[in-house]
Amino acid sequence: MRNKNILIFGSTGFIGRSLSKRLLANGNKLICPVRDPNRVKRNILSGDIGQIDVAEFDIHNLDNIEKLIEDCDIVINLIGLLYEKNNFSFELAHFLLPKKIAIYAEKHNKPFLHVSSLGSTYHSKSNYLVSKKMGEEFIQSNNNNHIIIRPSVVYGEEDNFINQFGRMAKILPFLPLFKKGNTKFQPIYVNDLSLMIMNLMSKFEQYKNQNIAAVGKEVFTFKEILSHIFFTLQKKERFINIPPFFAILQGKIMEKLPKPLFTYDQYVTLSHNSIDEGGSKKVTEIIEKDLSNMKLVTTQYLKKFIDRV
């Protein structure tokens, strides 16, 4: 995919930064709607002059995105929330915004790639998973020119998952196990995911109107991931099982913080596995290379948490 005008919602996020670098390196021009224009500077540094247009974006006035969609060649939506904020709800981020993008992309006949979440469902008390499902369902029912990408946990040098538990393992005497650590994940490396998205842009007609799982080649339980972190940090495994009542109480208290490490909704989400065991074959087909090994990749950036004598 080269020399295209690509509109990216969520360009400043974890996945967005990886994808933007790839697209810029291929000579594309990016249109980046952002609430805070200063946050896009990191991507500008990786592109040539004129490769990035920064557009003011008001999440509470979604009608203003129509002109941006009309003027681009392809639309990508990466926006997602891990926890709700006072002025930014799951419904707004995961349903109302994708709904507007889907409507305008259909109106102006623009290819639309939407990144959702593996495990999205109506059969849950998780507002996160339900809102993700609402966005997917609207796109599937009202847009005939889309691809929906559903990642499991995404890891990488700047992730908020492996790094968070690496920090905790460095300073705490134990790591907490929710749901006894039995929840299953199929983590995908952020660079594999960004390559997948870019290649799907080139192969859009082949995969059009499909719902594609974005997963790595291995399935791990939550406990197995934490065990890997302990091993890499050269620490003895120490876990504590958090009883459901205490986990719920902890989540409801912590979610009141400005940047909570854990919320009630995240606890509920842990009731759902995030896997698609046959999905890795399709991802390998799309990216045209072997998927990255999670343990090998994460070992490299977890080393920063090892105590040095």
PDB file of C-alpha atoms in Angstrom:
ATOM      1  CA  MET A   1       0.000   0.000   0.000  1.00  0.00           C
ATOM      2  CA  ARG A   2       1.783   3.148  -1.255  1.00  0.00           C
ATOM      3  CA  ASN A   3       1.031   6.782  -2.053  1.00  0.00           C
ATOM      4  CA  LYS A   4      -2.442   6.808  -0.485  1.00  0.00           C
ATOM      5  CA  ASN A   5      -4.193   9.384   1.689  1.00  0.00           C
ATOM      6  CA  ILE A   6      -4.995   7.347   4.791  1.00  0.00           C
ATOM      7  CA  LEU A   7      -7.274   8.606   7.539  1.00  0.00           C
ATOM      8  CA  ILE A   8      -6.353   7.055  10.925  1.00  0.00           C
ATOM      9  CA  PHE A   9      -8.457   7.485  14.034  1.00  0.00           C
ATOM     10  CA  GLY A  10      -6.248   6.571  16.980  1.00  0.00           C
ATOM     11  CA  SER A  11      -2.876   7.293  15.365  1.00  0.00           C
ATOM     12  CA  THR A  12      -1.284   8.346  18.677  1.00  0.00           C
ATOM     13  CA  GLY A  13      -2.121   5.109  20.503  1.00  0.00           C
ATOM     14  CA  PHE A  14      -0.007   1.988  21.002  1.00  0.00           C
ATOM     15  CA  ILE A  15      -1.160   0.260  17.804  1.00  0.00           C
ATOM     16  CA  GLY A  16      -1.459   3.555  15.938  1.00  0.00           C
ATOM     17  CA  ARG A  17       2.202   4.475  16.433  1.00  0.00           C
ATOM     18  CA  SER A  18       3.377   1.133  15.037  1.00  0.00           C
ATOM     19  CA  LEU A  19       1.019   1.318  12.055  1.00  0.00           C
ATOM     20  CA  SER A  20       1.816   4.968  11.304  1.00  0.00           C
ATOM     21  CA  LYS A  21       5.550   4.232  11.076  1.00  0.00           C
ATOM     22  CA  ARG A  22       4.912   1.447   8.573  1.00  0.00           C
ATOM     23  CA  LEU A  23       2.613   3.536   6.410  1.00  0.00           C
ATOM     24  CA  LEU A  24       4.914   6.542   6.452  1.00  0.00           C
ATOM     25  CA  ALA A  25       7.892   4.378   5.482  1.00  0.00           C
ATOM     26  CA  ASN A  26       5.880   3.218   2.457  1.00  0.00           C
ATOM     27  CA  GLY A  27       5.378   6.784   1.282  1.00  0.00           C
ATOM     28  CA  ASN A  28       1.756   7.245   2.283  1.00  0.00           C
ATOM     29  CA  LYS A  29       0.206  10.473   3.531  1.00  0.00           C
ATOM     30  CA  LEU A  30      -1.582  10.242   6.876  1.00  0.00           C
ATOM     31  CA  ILE A  31      -4.524  12.301   8.071  1.00  0.00           C
ATOM     32  CA  CYS A  32      -4.595  12.119  11.875  1.00  0.00           C
ATOM     33  CA  PRO A  33      -7.668  13.419  13.731  1.00  0.00           C
ATOM     34  CA  VAL A  34      -6.535  14.087  17.306  1.00  0.00           C
ATOM     35  CA  ARG A  35      -7.974  15.756  20.369  1.00  0.00           C
ATOM     36  CA  ASP A  36      -4.500  16.966  21.381  1.00  0.00           C
ATOM     37  CA  PRO A  37      -2.364  17.922  18.343  1.00  0.00           C
ATOM     38  CA  ASN A  38       0.828  17.801  20.424  1.00  0.00           C
ATOM     39  CA  ARG A  39       0.460  14.034  20.846  1.00  0.00           C
ATOM     40  CA  VAL A  40       1.049  13.363  17.166  1.00  0.00           C
ATOM     41  CA  LYS A  41       4.575  14.804  17.215  1.00  0.00           C
ATOM     42  CA  ARG A  42       6.156  11.403  17.815  1.00  0.00           C
ATOM     43  CA  ASN A  43       4.775  10.152  14.505  1.00  0.00           C
ATOM     44  CA  ILE A  44       5.723  13.316  12.632  1.00  0.00           C
ATOM     45  CA  LEU A  45       9.360  12.683  13.532  1.00  0.00           C
ATOM     46  CA  SER A  46       9.259   9.387  11.619  1.00  0.00           C
ATOM     47  CA  GLY A  47       7.864  10.886   8.406  1.00  0.00           C
ATOM     48  CA  ASP A  48       8.942  13.414   5.789  1.00  0.00           C
ATOM     49  CA  ILE A  49       7.646  16.986   5.691  1.00  0.00           C
ATOM     50  CA  GLY A  50       4.075  17.022   4.446  1.00  0.00           C
ATOM     51  CA  GLN A  51       3.415  13.340   5.121  1.00  0.00           C
ATOM     52  CA  ILE A  52       1.125  13.982   8.097  1.00  0.00           C
ATOM     53  CA  ASP A  53      -1.874  16.292   8.326  1.00  0.00           C
ATOM     54  CA  VAL A  54      -3.132  16.823  11.868  1.00  0.00           C
ATOM     55  CA  ALA A  55      -6.859  17.516  12.133  1.00  0.00           C
ATOM     56  CA  GLU A  56      -8.640  18.787  15.229  1.00  0.00           C
ATOM     57  CA  PHE A  57     -11.045  16.115  16.429  1.00  0.00           C
ATOM     58  CA  ASP A  58     -13.962  16.661  18.788  1.00  0.00           C
ATOM     59  CA  ILE A  59     -15.261  13.292  19.957  1.00  0.00           C
ATOM     60  CA  HIS A  60     -18.524  14.972  21.003  1.00  0.00           C
ATOM     61  CA  ASN A  61     -19.198  16.416  17.542  1.00  0.00           C
ATOM     62  CA  LEU A  62     -18.897  13.435  15.215  1.00  0.00           C
ATOM     63  CA  ASP A  63     -20.537  15.108  12.216  1.00  0.00           C
ATOM     64  CA  ASN A  64     -17.301  16.997  11.584  1.00  0.00           C
ATOM     65  CA  ILE A  65     -15.541  13.813  10.451  1.00  0.00           C
ATOM     66  CA  GLU A  66     -17.502  13.526   7.188  1.00  0.00           C
ATOM     67  CA  LYS A  67     -15.239  15.919   5.286  1.00  0.00           C
ATOM     68  CA  LEU A  68     -12.143  14.024   6.450  1.00  0.00           C
ATOM     69  CA  ILE A  69     -13.615  10.752   5.202  1.00  0.00           C
ATOM     70  CA  GLU A  70     -14.705  12.285   1.912  1.00  0.00           C
ATOM     71  CA  ASP A  71     -11.156  13.513   1.192  1.00  0.00           C
ATOM     72  CA  CYS A  72      -9.247  10.286   1.999  1.00  0.00           C
ATOM     73  CA  ASP A  73      -8.607   7.038   0.114  1.00  0.00           C
ATOM     74  CA  ILE A  74      -9.119   4.661   3.033  1.00  0.00           C
ATOM     75  CA  VAL A  75     -10.299   4.904   6.672  1.00  0.00           C
ATOM     76  CA  ILE A  76      -8.825   3.078   9.681  1.00  0.00           C
ATOM     77  CA  ASN A  77     -10.326   3.172  13.168  1.00  0.00           C
ATOM     78  CA  LEU A  78      -8.070   2.104  16.057  1.00  0.00           C
ATOM     79  CA  ILE A  79      -9.765   4.003  18.884  1.00  0.00           C
ATOM     80  CA  GLY A  80     -10.479   1.958  21.982  1.00  0.00           C
ATOM     81  CA  LEU A  81     -10.739   2.499  25.728  1.00  0.00           C
ATOM     82  CA  LEU A  82      -9.503   0.206  28.493  1.00  0.00           C
ATOM     83  CA  TYR A  83     -11.540   2.138  31.063  1.00  0.00           C
ATOM     84  CA  GLU A  84     -14.213   4.807  30.890  1.00  0.00           C
ATOM     85  CA  LYS A  85     -13.547   8.466  31.627  1.00  0.00           C
ATOM     86  CA  ASN A  86     -15.935  11.181  32.732  1.00  0.00           C
ATOM     87  CA  ASN A  87     -16.406  12.532  29.215  1.00  0.00           C
ATOM     88  CA  PHE A  88     -15.486   9.433  27.184  1.00  0.00           C
ATOM     89  CA  SER A  89     -17.604   6.299  27.585  1.00  0.00           C
ATOM     90  CA  PHE A  90     -17.303   2.818  26.083  1.00  0.00           C
ATOM     91  CA  GLU A  91     -20.515   3.493  24.159  1.00  0.00           C
ATOM     92  CA  LEU A  92     -19.085   6.643  22.595  1.00  0.00           C
ATOM     93  CA  ALA A  93     -15.690   5.134  21.733  1.00  0.00           C
ATOM     94  CA  HIS A  94     -16.746   1.654  20.643  1.00  0.00           C
ATOM     95  CA  PHE A  95     -20.221   2.201  19.171  1.00  0.00           C
ATOM     96  CA  LEU A  96     -21.171   5.797  18.352  1.00  0.00           C
ATOM     97  CA  LEU A  97     -17.830   6.703  16.737  1.00  0.00           C
ATOM     98  CA  PRO A  98     -17.561   3.522  14.583  1.00  0.00           C
ATOM     99  CA  LYS A  99     -21.229   3.995  13.682  1.00  0.00           C
ATOM    100  CA  LYS A 100     -20.576   7.492  12.282  1.00  0.00           C
ATOM    101  CA  ILE A 101     -17.432   6.373  10.470  1.00  0.00           C
ATOM    102  CA  ALA A 102     -19.295   3.429   8.927  1.00  0.00           C
ATOM    103  CA  ILE A 103     -22.146   5.670   7.753  1.00  0.00           C
ATOM    104  CA  TYR A 104     -19.870   8.233   6.106  1.00  0.00           C
ATOM    105  CA  ALA A 105     -17.507   5.604   4.665  1.00  0.00           C
ATOM    106  CA  GLU A 106     -20.492   3.885   3.066  1.00  0.00           C
ATOM    107  CA  LYS A 107     -21.872   7.203   1.783  1.00  0.00           C
ATOM    108  CA  HIS A 108     -18.567   8.147   0.120  1.00  0.00           C
ATOM    109  CA  ASN A 109     -17.600   4.581  -0.864  1.00  0.00           C
ATOM    110  CA  LYS A 110     -14.378   4.453   1.152  1.00  0.00           C
ATOM    111  CA  PRO A 111     -12.771   1.189   2.331  1.00  0.00           C
ATOM    112  CA  PHE A 112     -13.067   0.982   6.126  1.00  0.00           C
ATOM    113  CA  LEU A 113     -10.847  -1.093   8.447  1.00  0.00           C
ATOM    114  CA  HIS A 114     -12.137  -1.251  12.008  1.00  0.00           C
ATOM    115  CA  VAL A 115     -10.116  -2.690  14.910  1.00  0.00           C
ATOM    116  CA  SER A 116     -12.391  -4.154  17.574  1.00  0.00           C
ATOM    117  CA  SER A 117     -11.671  -6.838  20.187  1.00  0.00           C
ATOM    118  CA  LEU A 118     -11.628 -10.626  20.221  1.00  0.00           C
ATOM    119  CA  GLY A 119     -14.295 -11.884  22.595  1.00  0.00           C
ATOM    120  CA  SER A 120     -16.759  -9.050  22.027  1.00  0.00           C
ATOM    121  CA  THR A 121     -20.213 -10.335  22.933  1.00  0.00           C
ATOM    122  CA  TYR A 122     -23.675  -9.442  24.189  1.00  0.00           C
ATOM    123  CA  HIS A 123     -23.501 -12.371  26.608  1.00  0.00           C
ATOM    124  CA  SER A 124     -21.522 -10.541  29.268  1.00  0.00           C
ATOM    125  CA  LYS A 125     -21.868  -7.976  32.025  1.00  0.00           C
ATOM    126  CA  SER A 126     -18.739  -6.293  30.657  1.00  0.00           C
ATOM    127  CA  ASN A 127     -19.660  -2.921  29.154  1.00  0.00           C
ATOM    128  CA  TYR A 128     -16.364  -3.045  27.256  1.00  0.00           C
ATOM    129  CA  LEU A 129     -17.188  -6.304  25.447  1.00  0.00           C
ATOM    130  CA  VAL A 130     -20.837  -5.350  24.844  1.00  0.00           C
ATOM    131  CA  SER A 131     -19.945  -1.941  23.379  1.00  0.00           C
ATOM    132  CA  LYS A 132     -17.351  -3.557  21.102  1.00  0.00           C
ATOM    133  CA  LYS A 133     -20.008  -5.978  19.864  1.00  0.00           C
ATOM    134  CA  MET A 134     -22.445  -3.104  19.226  1.00  0.00           C
ATOM    135  CA  GLY A 135     -19.883  -1.362  17.011  1.00  0.00           C
ATOM    136  CA  GLU A 136     -19.101  -4.527  15.062  1.00  0.00           C
ATOM    137  CA  GLU A 137     -22.761  -5.392  14.509  1.00  0.00           C
ATOM    138  CA  PHE A 138     -23.637  -1.930  13.208  1.00  0.00           C
ATOM    139  CA  ILE A 139     -20.742  -1.982  10.733  1.00  0.00           C
ATOM    140  CA  GLN A 140     -21.639  -5.456   9.482  1.00  0.00           C
ATOM    141  CA  SER A 141     -25.288  -4.476   8.992  1.00  0.00           C
ATOM    142  CA  ASN A 142     -24.812  -1.011   7.469  1.00  0.00           C
ATOM    143  CA  ASN A 143     -21.497  -0.921   5.611  1.00  0.00           C
ATOM    144  CA  ASN A 144     -20.653  -3.066   2.567  1.00  0.00           C
ATOM    145  CA  ASN A 145     -17.019  -2.028   2.247  1.00  0.00           C
ATOM    146  CA  HIS A 146     -15.340  -2.974   5.522  1.00  0.00           C
ATOM    147  CA  ILE A 147     -12.969  -5.349   7.311  1.00  0.00           C
ATOM    148  CA  ILE A 148     -13.267  -5.899  11.063  1.00  0.00           C
ATOM    149  CA  ILE A 149     -10.058  -6.945  12.851  1.00  0.00           C
ATOM    150  CA  ARG A 150     -10.438  -8.486  16.329  1.00  0.00           C
ATOM    151  CA  PRO A 151      -7.160  -8.688  18.288  1.00  0.00           C
ATOM    152  CA  SER A 152      -6.504 -10.705  21.399  1.00  0.00           C
ATOM    153  CA  VAL A 153      -4.077  -9.087  23.877  1.00  0.00           C
ATOM    154  CA  VAL A 154      -1.537  -6.960  21.991  1.00  0.00           C
ATOM    155  CA  TYR A 155       2.013  -6.903  23.367  1.00  0.00           C
ATOM    156  CA  GLY A 156       5.049  -4.844  22.486  1.00  0.00           C
ATOM    157  CA  GLU A 157       7.750  -2.605  23.901  1.00  0.00           C
ATOM    158  CA  GLU A 158       5.241   0.062  24.964  1.00  0.00           C
ATOM    159  CA  ASP A 159       2.291  -2.133  25.932  1.00  0.00           C
ATOM    160  CA  ASN A 160       0.192  -1.637  29.070  1.00  0.00           C
ATOM    161  CA  PHE A 161      -0.131  -5.350  29.817  1.00  0.00           C
ATOM    162  CA  ILE A 162       3.223  -7.169  29.997  1.00  0.00           C
ATOM    163  CA  ASN A 163       4.966  -3.980  31.149  1.00  0.00           C
ATOM    164  CA  GLN A 164       2.427  -3.346  33.895  1.00  0.00           C
ATOM    165  CA  PHE A 165       2.863  -6.794  35.421  1.00  0.00           C
ATOM    166  CA  GLY A 166       6.623  -6.554  34.930  1.00  0.00           C
ATOM    167  CA  ARG A 167       6.625  -3.403  37.060  1.00  0.00           C
ATOM    168  CA  MET A 168       4.451  -5.063  39.662  1.00  0.00           C
ATOM    169  CA  ALA A 169       6.650  -8.179  39.793  1.00  0.00           C
ATOM    170  CA  LYS A 170       9.686  -5.965  40.381  1.00  0.00           C
ATOM    171  CA  ILE A 171       8.270  -4.178  43.438  1.00  0.00           C
ATOM    172  CA  LEU A 172       5.591  -6.470  44.920  1.00  0.00           C
ATOM    173  CA  PRO A 173       6.136  -9.684  46.925  1.00  0.00           C
ATOM    174  CA  PHE A 174       3.449 -11.434  44.818  1.00  0.00           C
ATOM    175  CA  LEU A 175       1.266 -11.006  41.732  1.00  0.00           C
ATOM    176  CA  PRO A 176      -2.539 -11.216  41.930  1.00  0.00           C
ATOM    177  CA  LEU A 177      -4.427 -14.005  40.181  1.00  0.00           C
ATOM    178  CA  PHE A 178      -7.972 -13.188  39.120  1.00  0.00           C
ATOM    179  CA  LYS A 179     -10.263 -16.090  38.160  1.00  0.00           C
ATOM    180  CA  LYS A 180      -7.407 -18.353  39.401  1.00  0.00           C
ATOM    181  CA  GLY A 181      -5.363 -17.269  36.400  1.00  0.00           C
ATOM    182  CA  ASN A 182      -7.262 -19.598  34.069  1.00  0.00           C
ATOM    183  CA  THR A 183      -8.394 -17.026  31.481  1.00  0.00           C
ATOM    184  CA  LYS A 184      -6.811 -17.823  28.106  1.00  0.00           C
ATOM    185  CA  PHE A 185      -5.189 -15.337  25.730  1.00  0.00           C
ATOM    186  CA  GLN A 186      -3.570 -15.625  22.314  1.00  0.00           C
ATOM    187  CA  PRO A 187      -1.312 -12.544  22.330  1.00  0.00           C
ATOM    188  CA  ILE A 188      -0.206 -10.884  19.099  1.00  0.00           C
ATOM    189  CA  TYR A 189       2.895  -8.710  18.699  1.00  0.00           C
ATOM    190  CA  VAL A 190       2.033  -5.106  17.863  1.00  0.00           C
ATOM    191  CA  ASN A 191       4.390  -5.122  14.857  1.00  0.00           C
ATOM    192  CA  ASP A 192       2.656  -8.223  13.474  1.00  0.00           C
ATOM    193  CA  LEU A 193      -0.723  -6.565  13.979  1.00  0.00           C
ATOM    194  CA  SER A 194       0.324  -3.350  12.227  1.00  0.00           C
ATOM    195  CA  LEU A 195       1.733  -5.389   9.320  1.00  0.00           C
ATOM    196  CA  MET A 196      -1.551  -7.293   9.193  1.00  0.00           C
ATOM    197  CA  ILE A 197      -3.549  -4.066   8.977  1.00  0.00           C
ATOM    198  CA  MET A 198      -1.286  -2.627   6.272  1.00  0.00           C
ATOM    199  CA  ASN A 199      -1.416  -5.825   4.198  1.00  0.00           C
ATOM    200  CA  LEU A 200      -5.208  -5.986   4.528  1.00  0.00           C
ATOM    201  CA  MET A 201      -5.326  -2.539   2.957  1.00  0.00           C
ATOM    202  CA  SER A 202      -3.514  -3.939  -0.090  1.00  0.00           C
ATOM    203  CA  LYS A 203      -5.650  -7.101  -0.127  1.00  0.00           C
ATOM    204  CA  PHE A 204      -8.899  -5.344   0.718  1.00  0.00           C
ATOM    205  CA  GLU A 205     -11.039  -6.915  -2.003  1.00  0.00           C
ATOM    206  CA  GLN A 206      -9.865 -10.403  -1.034  1.00  0.00           C
ATOM    207  CA  TYR A 207     -10.933 -10.000   2.612  1.00  0.00           C
ATOM    208  CA  LYS A 208     -13.732  -7.447   2.233  1.00  0.00           C
ATOM    209  CA  ASN A 209     -16.645  -7.692   4.690  1.00  0.00           C
ATOM    210  CA  GLN A 210     -14.884 -10.323   6.771  1.00  0.00           C
ATOM    211  CA  ASN A 211     -14.481 -10.465  10.539  1.00  0.00           C
ATOM    212  CA  ILE A 212     -10.868 -11.547  11.183  1.00  0.00           C
ATOM    213  CA  ALA A 213      -9.274 -12.617  14.475  1.00  0.00           C
ATOM    214  CA  ALA A 214      -5.826 -11.097  15.073  1.00  0.00           C
ATOM    215  CA  VAL A 215      -3.977 -13.612  17.225  1.00  0.00           C
ATOM    216  CA  GLY A 216      -0.505 -15.003  17.824  1.00  0.00           C
ATOM    217  CA  LYS A 217       0.471 -18.614  17.291  1.00  0.00           C
ATOM    218  CA  GLU A 218       0.364 -19.677  20.970  1.00  0.00           C
ATOM    219  CA  VAL A 219      -2.347 -19.770  23.638  1.00  0.00           C
ATOM    220  CA  PHE A 220      -1.406 -18.893  27.226  1.00  0.00           C
ATOM    221  CA  THR A 221      -3.361 -18.748  30.443  1.00  0.00           C
ATOM    222  CA  PHE A 222      -3.085 -15.563  32.474  1.00  0.00           C
ATOM    223  CA  LYS A 223      -1.051 -17.505  35.055  1.00  0.00           C
ATOM    224  CA  GLU A 224       1.357 -18.791  32.383  1.00  0.00           C
ATOM    225  CA  ILE A 225       2.016 -15.235  31.217  1.00  0.00           C
ATOM    226  CA  LEU A 226       2.759 -14.114  34.778  1.00  0.00           C
ATOM    227  CA  SER A 227       5.011 -17.168  35.283  1.00  0.00           C
ATOM    228  CA  HIS A 228       6.998 -16.110  32.203  1.00  0.00           C
ATOM    229  CA  ILE A 229       7.401 -12.629  33.680  1.00  0.00           C
ATOM    230  CA  PHE A 230       8.716 -14.045  36.982  1.00  0.00           C
ATOM    231  CA  PHE A 231      11.142 -16.312  35.101  1.00  0.00           C
ATOM    232  CA  THR A 232      12.465 -13.464  32.948  1.00  0.00           C
ATOM    233  CA  LEU A 233      12.962 -11.244  36.005  1.00  0.00           C
ATOM    234  CA  GLN A 234      14.797 -14.106  37.721  1.00  0.00           C
ATOM    235  CA  LYS A 235      12.330 -14.105  40.598  1.00  0.00           C
ATOM    236  CA  LYS A 236      10.594 -16.939  42.410  1.00  0.00           C
ATOM    237  CA  GLU A 237       6.933 -17.332  41.461  1.00  0.00           C
ATOM    238  CA  ARG A 238       4.613 -15.934  44.110  1.00  0.00           C
ATOM    239  CA  PHE A 239       0.899 -15.648  43.453  1.00  0.00           C
ATOM    240  CA  ILE A 240      -2.140 -14.828  45.517  1.00  0.00           C
ATOM    241  CA  ASN A 241      -5.607 -15.842  44.377  1.00  0.00           C
ATOM    242  CA  ILE A 242      -7.940 -12.872  44.679  1.00  0.00           C
ATOM    243  CA  PRO A 243     -11.435 -14.008  45.784  1.00  0.00           C
ATOM    244  CA  PRO A 244     -14.288 -12.747  43.570  1.00  0.00           C
ATOM    245  CA  PHE A 245     -15.809 -10.526  46.252  1.00  0.00           C
ATOM    246  CA  PHE A 246     -12.504  -8.792  46.966  1.00  0.00           C
ATOM    247  CA  ALA A 247     -11.676  -8.446  43.253  1.00  0.00           C
ATOM    248  CA  ILE A 248     -15.062  -6.817  42.603  1.00  0.00           C
ATOM    249  CA  LEU A 249     -14.619  -4.468  45.557  1.00  0.00           C
ATOM    250  CA  GLN A 250     -11.067  -3.624  44.496  1.00  0.00           C
ATOM    251  CA  GLY A 251     -12.205  -2.910  40.942  1.00  0.00           C
ATOM    252  CA  LYS A 252     -15.067  -0.664  42.007  1.00  0.00           C
ATOM    253  CA  ILE A 253     -12.750   1.357  44.278  1.00  0.00           C
ATOM    254  CA  MET A 254      -9.809   1.611  41.869  1.00  0.00           C
ATOM    255  CA  GLU A 255     -11.950   2.640  38.903  1.00  0.00           C
ATOM    256  CA  LYS A 256     -12.601   5.952  40.659  1.00  0.00           C
ATOM    257  CA  LEU A 257      -8.936   6.891  40.167  1.00  0.00           C
ATOM    258  CA  PRO A 258      -7.922   9.109  37.200  1.00  0.00           C
ATOM    259  CA  LYS A 259      -5.816   6.282  35.675  1.00  0.00           C
ATOM    260  CA  PRO A 260      -6.979   3.046  37.329  1.00  0.00           C
ATOM    261  CA  LEU A 261      -4.754  -0.041  37.167  1.00  0.00           C
ATOM    262  CA  PHE A 262      -7.825  -2.257  37.521  1.00  0.00           C
ATOM    263  CA  THR A 263     -11.594  -1.830  37.187  1.00  0.00           C
ATOM    264  CA  TYR A 264     -14.707  -3.871  37.841  1.00  0.00           C
ATOM    265  CA  ASP A 265     -15.363  -4.083  34.102  1.00  0.00           C
ATOM    266  CA  GLN A 266     -11.876  -5.519  33.521  1.00  0.00           C
ATOM    267  CA  TYR A 267     -12.565  -8.149  36.178  1.00  0.00           C
ATOM    268  CA  VAL A 268     -15.759  -9.155  34.367  1.00  0.00           C
ATOM    269  CA  THR A 269     -13.873  -9.251  31.060  1.00  0.00           C
ATOM    270  CA  LEU A 270     -11.511 -11.834  32.570  1.00  0.00           C
ATOM    271  CA  SER A 271     -14.439 -14.271  32.596  1.00  0.00           C
ATOM    272  CA  HIS A 272     -14.055 -14.525  28.811  1.00  0.00           C
ATOM    273  CA  ASN A 273     -11.229 -16.242  26.964  1.00  0.00           C
ATOM    274  CA  SER A 274      -9.622 -14.238  24.143  1.00  0.00           C
ATOM    275  CA  ILE A 275      -8.541 -16.963  21.731  1.00  0.00           C
ATOM    276  CA  ASP A 276      -9.129 -18.248  18.204  1.00  0.00           C
ATOM    277  CA  GLU A 277      -6.908 -21.292  17.871  1.00  0.00           C
ATOM    278  CA  GLY A 278      -7.380 -21.603  14.116  1.00  0.00           C
ATOM    279  CA  GLY A 279      -6.932 -17.868  13.590  1.00  0.00           C
ATOM    280  CA  SER A 280      -3.139 -17.807  13.554  1.00  0.00           C
ATOM    281  CA  LYS A 281      -3.033 -19.605  10.207  1.00  0.00           C
ATOM    282  CA  LYS A 282      -5.053 -16.826   8.576  1.00  0.00           C
ATOM    283  CA  VAL A 283      -2.920 -14.089  10.178  1.00  0.00           C
ATOM    284  CA  THR A 284       0.236 -15.812   8.881  1.00  0.00           C
ATOM    285  CA  GLU A 285      -1.339 -15.908   5.417  1.00  0.00           C
ATOM    286  CA  ILE A 286      -2.069 -12.184   5.569  1.00  0.00           C
ATOM    287  CA  ILE A 287       1.303 -10.995   6.910  1.00  0.00           C
ATOM    288  CA  GLU A 288       3.224 -13.461   4.690  1.00  0.00           C
ATOM    289  CA  LYS A 289       5.699 -14.419   7.418  1.00  0.00           C
ATOM    290  CA  ASP A 290       5.856 -16.414  10.641  1.00  0.00           C
ATOM    291  CA  LEU A 291       4.211 -14.866  13.679  1.00  0.00           C
ATOM    292  CA  SER A 292       6.508 -13.577  16.408  1.00  0.00           C
ATOM    293  CA  ASN A 293       7.270 -15.651  19.499  1.00  0.00           C
ATOM    294  CA  MET A 294       5.798 -13.890  22.538  1.00  0.00           C
ATOM    295  CA  LYS A 295       8.320 -15.210  25.046  1.00  0.00           C
ATOM    296  CA  LEU A 296      11.296 -14.245  22.891  1.00  0.00           C
ATOM    297  CA  VAL A 297      10.023 -10.730  22.176  1.00  0.00           C
ATOM    298  CA  THR A 298       8.830  -9.902  25.700  1.00  0.00           C
ATOM    299  CA  THR A 299      12.013 -11.239  27.297  1.00  0.00           C
ATOM    300  CA  GLN A 300      13.924  -8.449  25.572  1.00  0.00           C
ATOM    301  CA  TYR A 301      11.896  -5.567  26.965  1.00  0.00           C
ATOM    302  CA  LEU A 302      11.193  -7.133  30.354  1.00  0.00           C
ATOM    303  CA  LYS A 303      14.922  -7.035  31.079  1.00  0.00           C
ATOM    304  CA  LYS A 304      14.575  -3.406  32.133  1.00  0.00           C
ATOM    305  CA  PHE A 305      12.765  -4.633  35.258  1.00  0.00           C
ATOM    306  CA  ILE A 306      15.560  -6.965  36.404  1.00  0.00           C
ATOM    307  CA  ASP A 307      17.214  -5.852  39.636  1.00  0.00           C
ATOM    308  CA  ARG A 308      20.844  -4.960  38.978  1.00  0.00           C
ATOM    309  CA  VAL A 309      23.451  -5.460  41.702  1.00  0.00           C
TER     310      VAL A 309
END
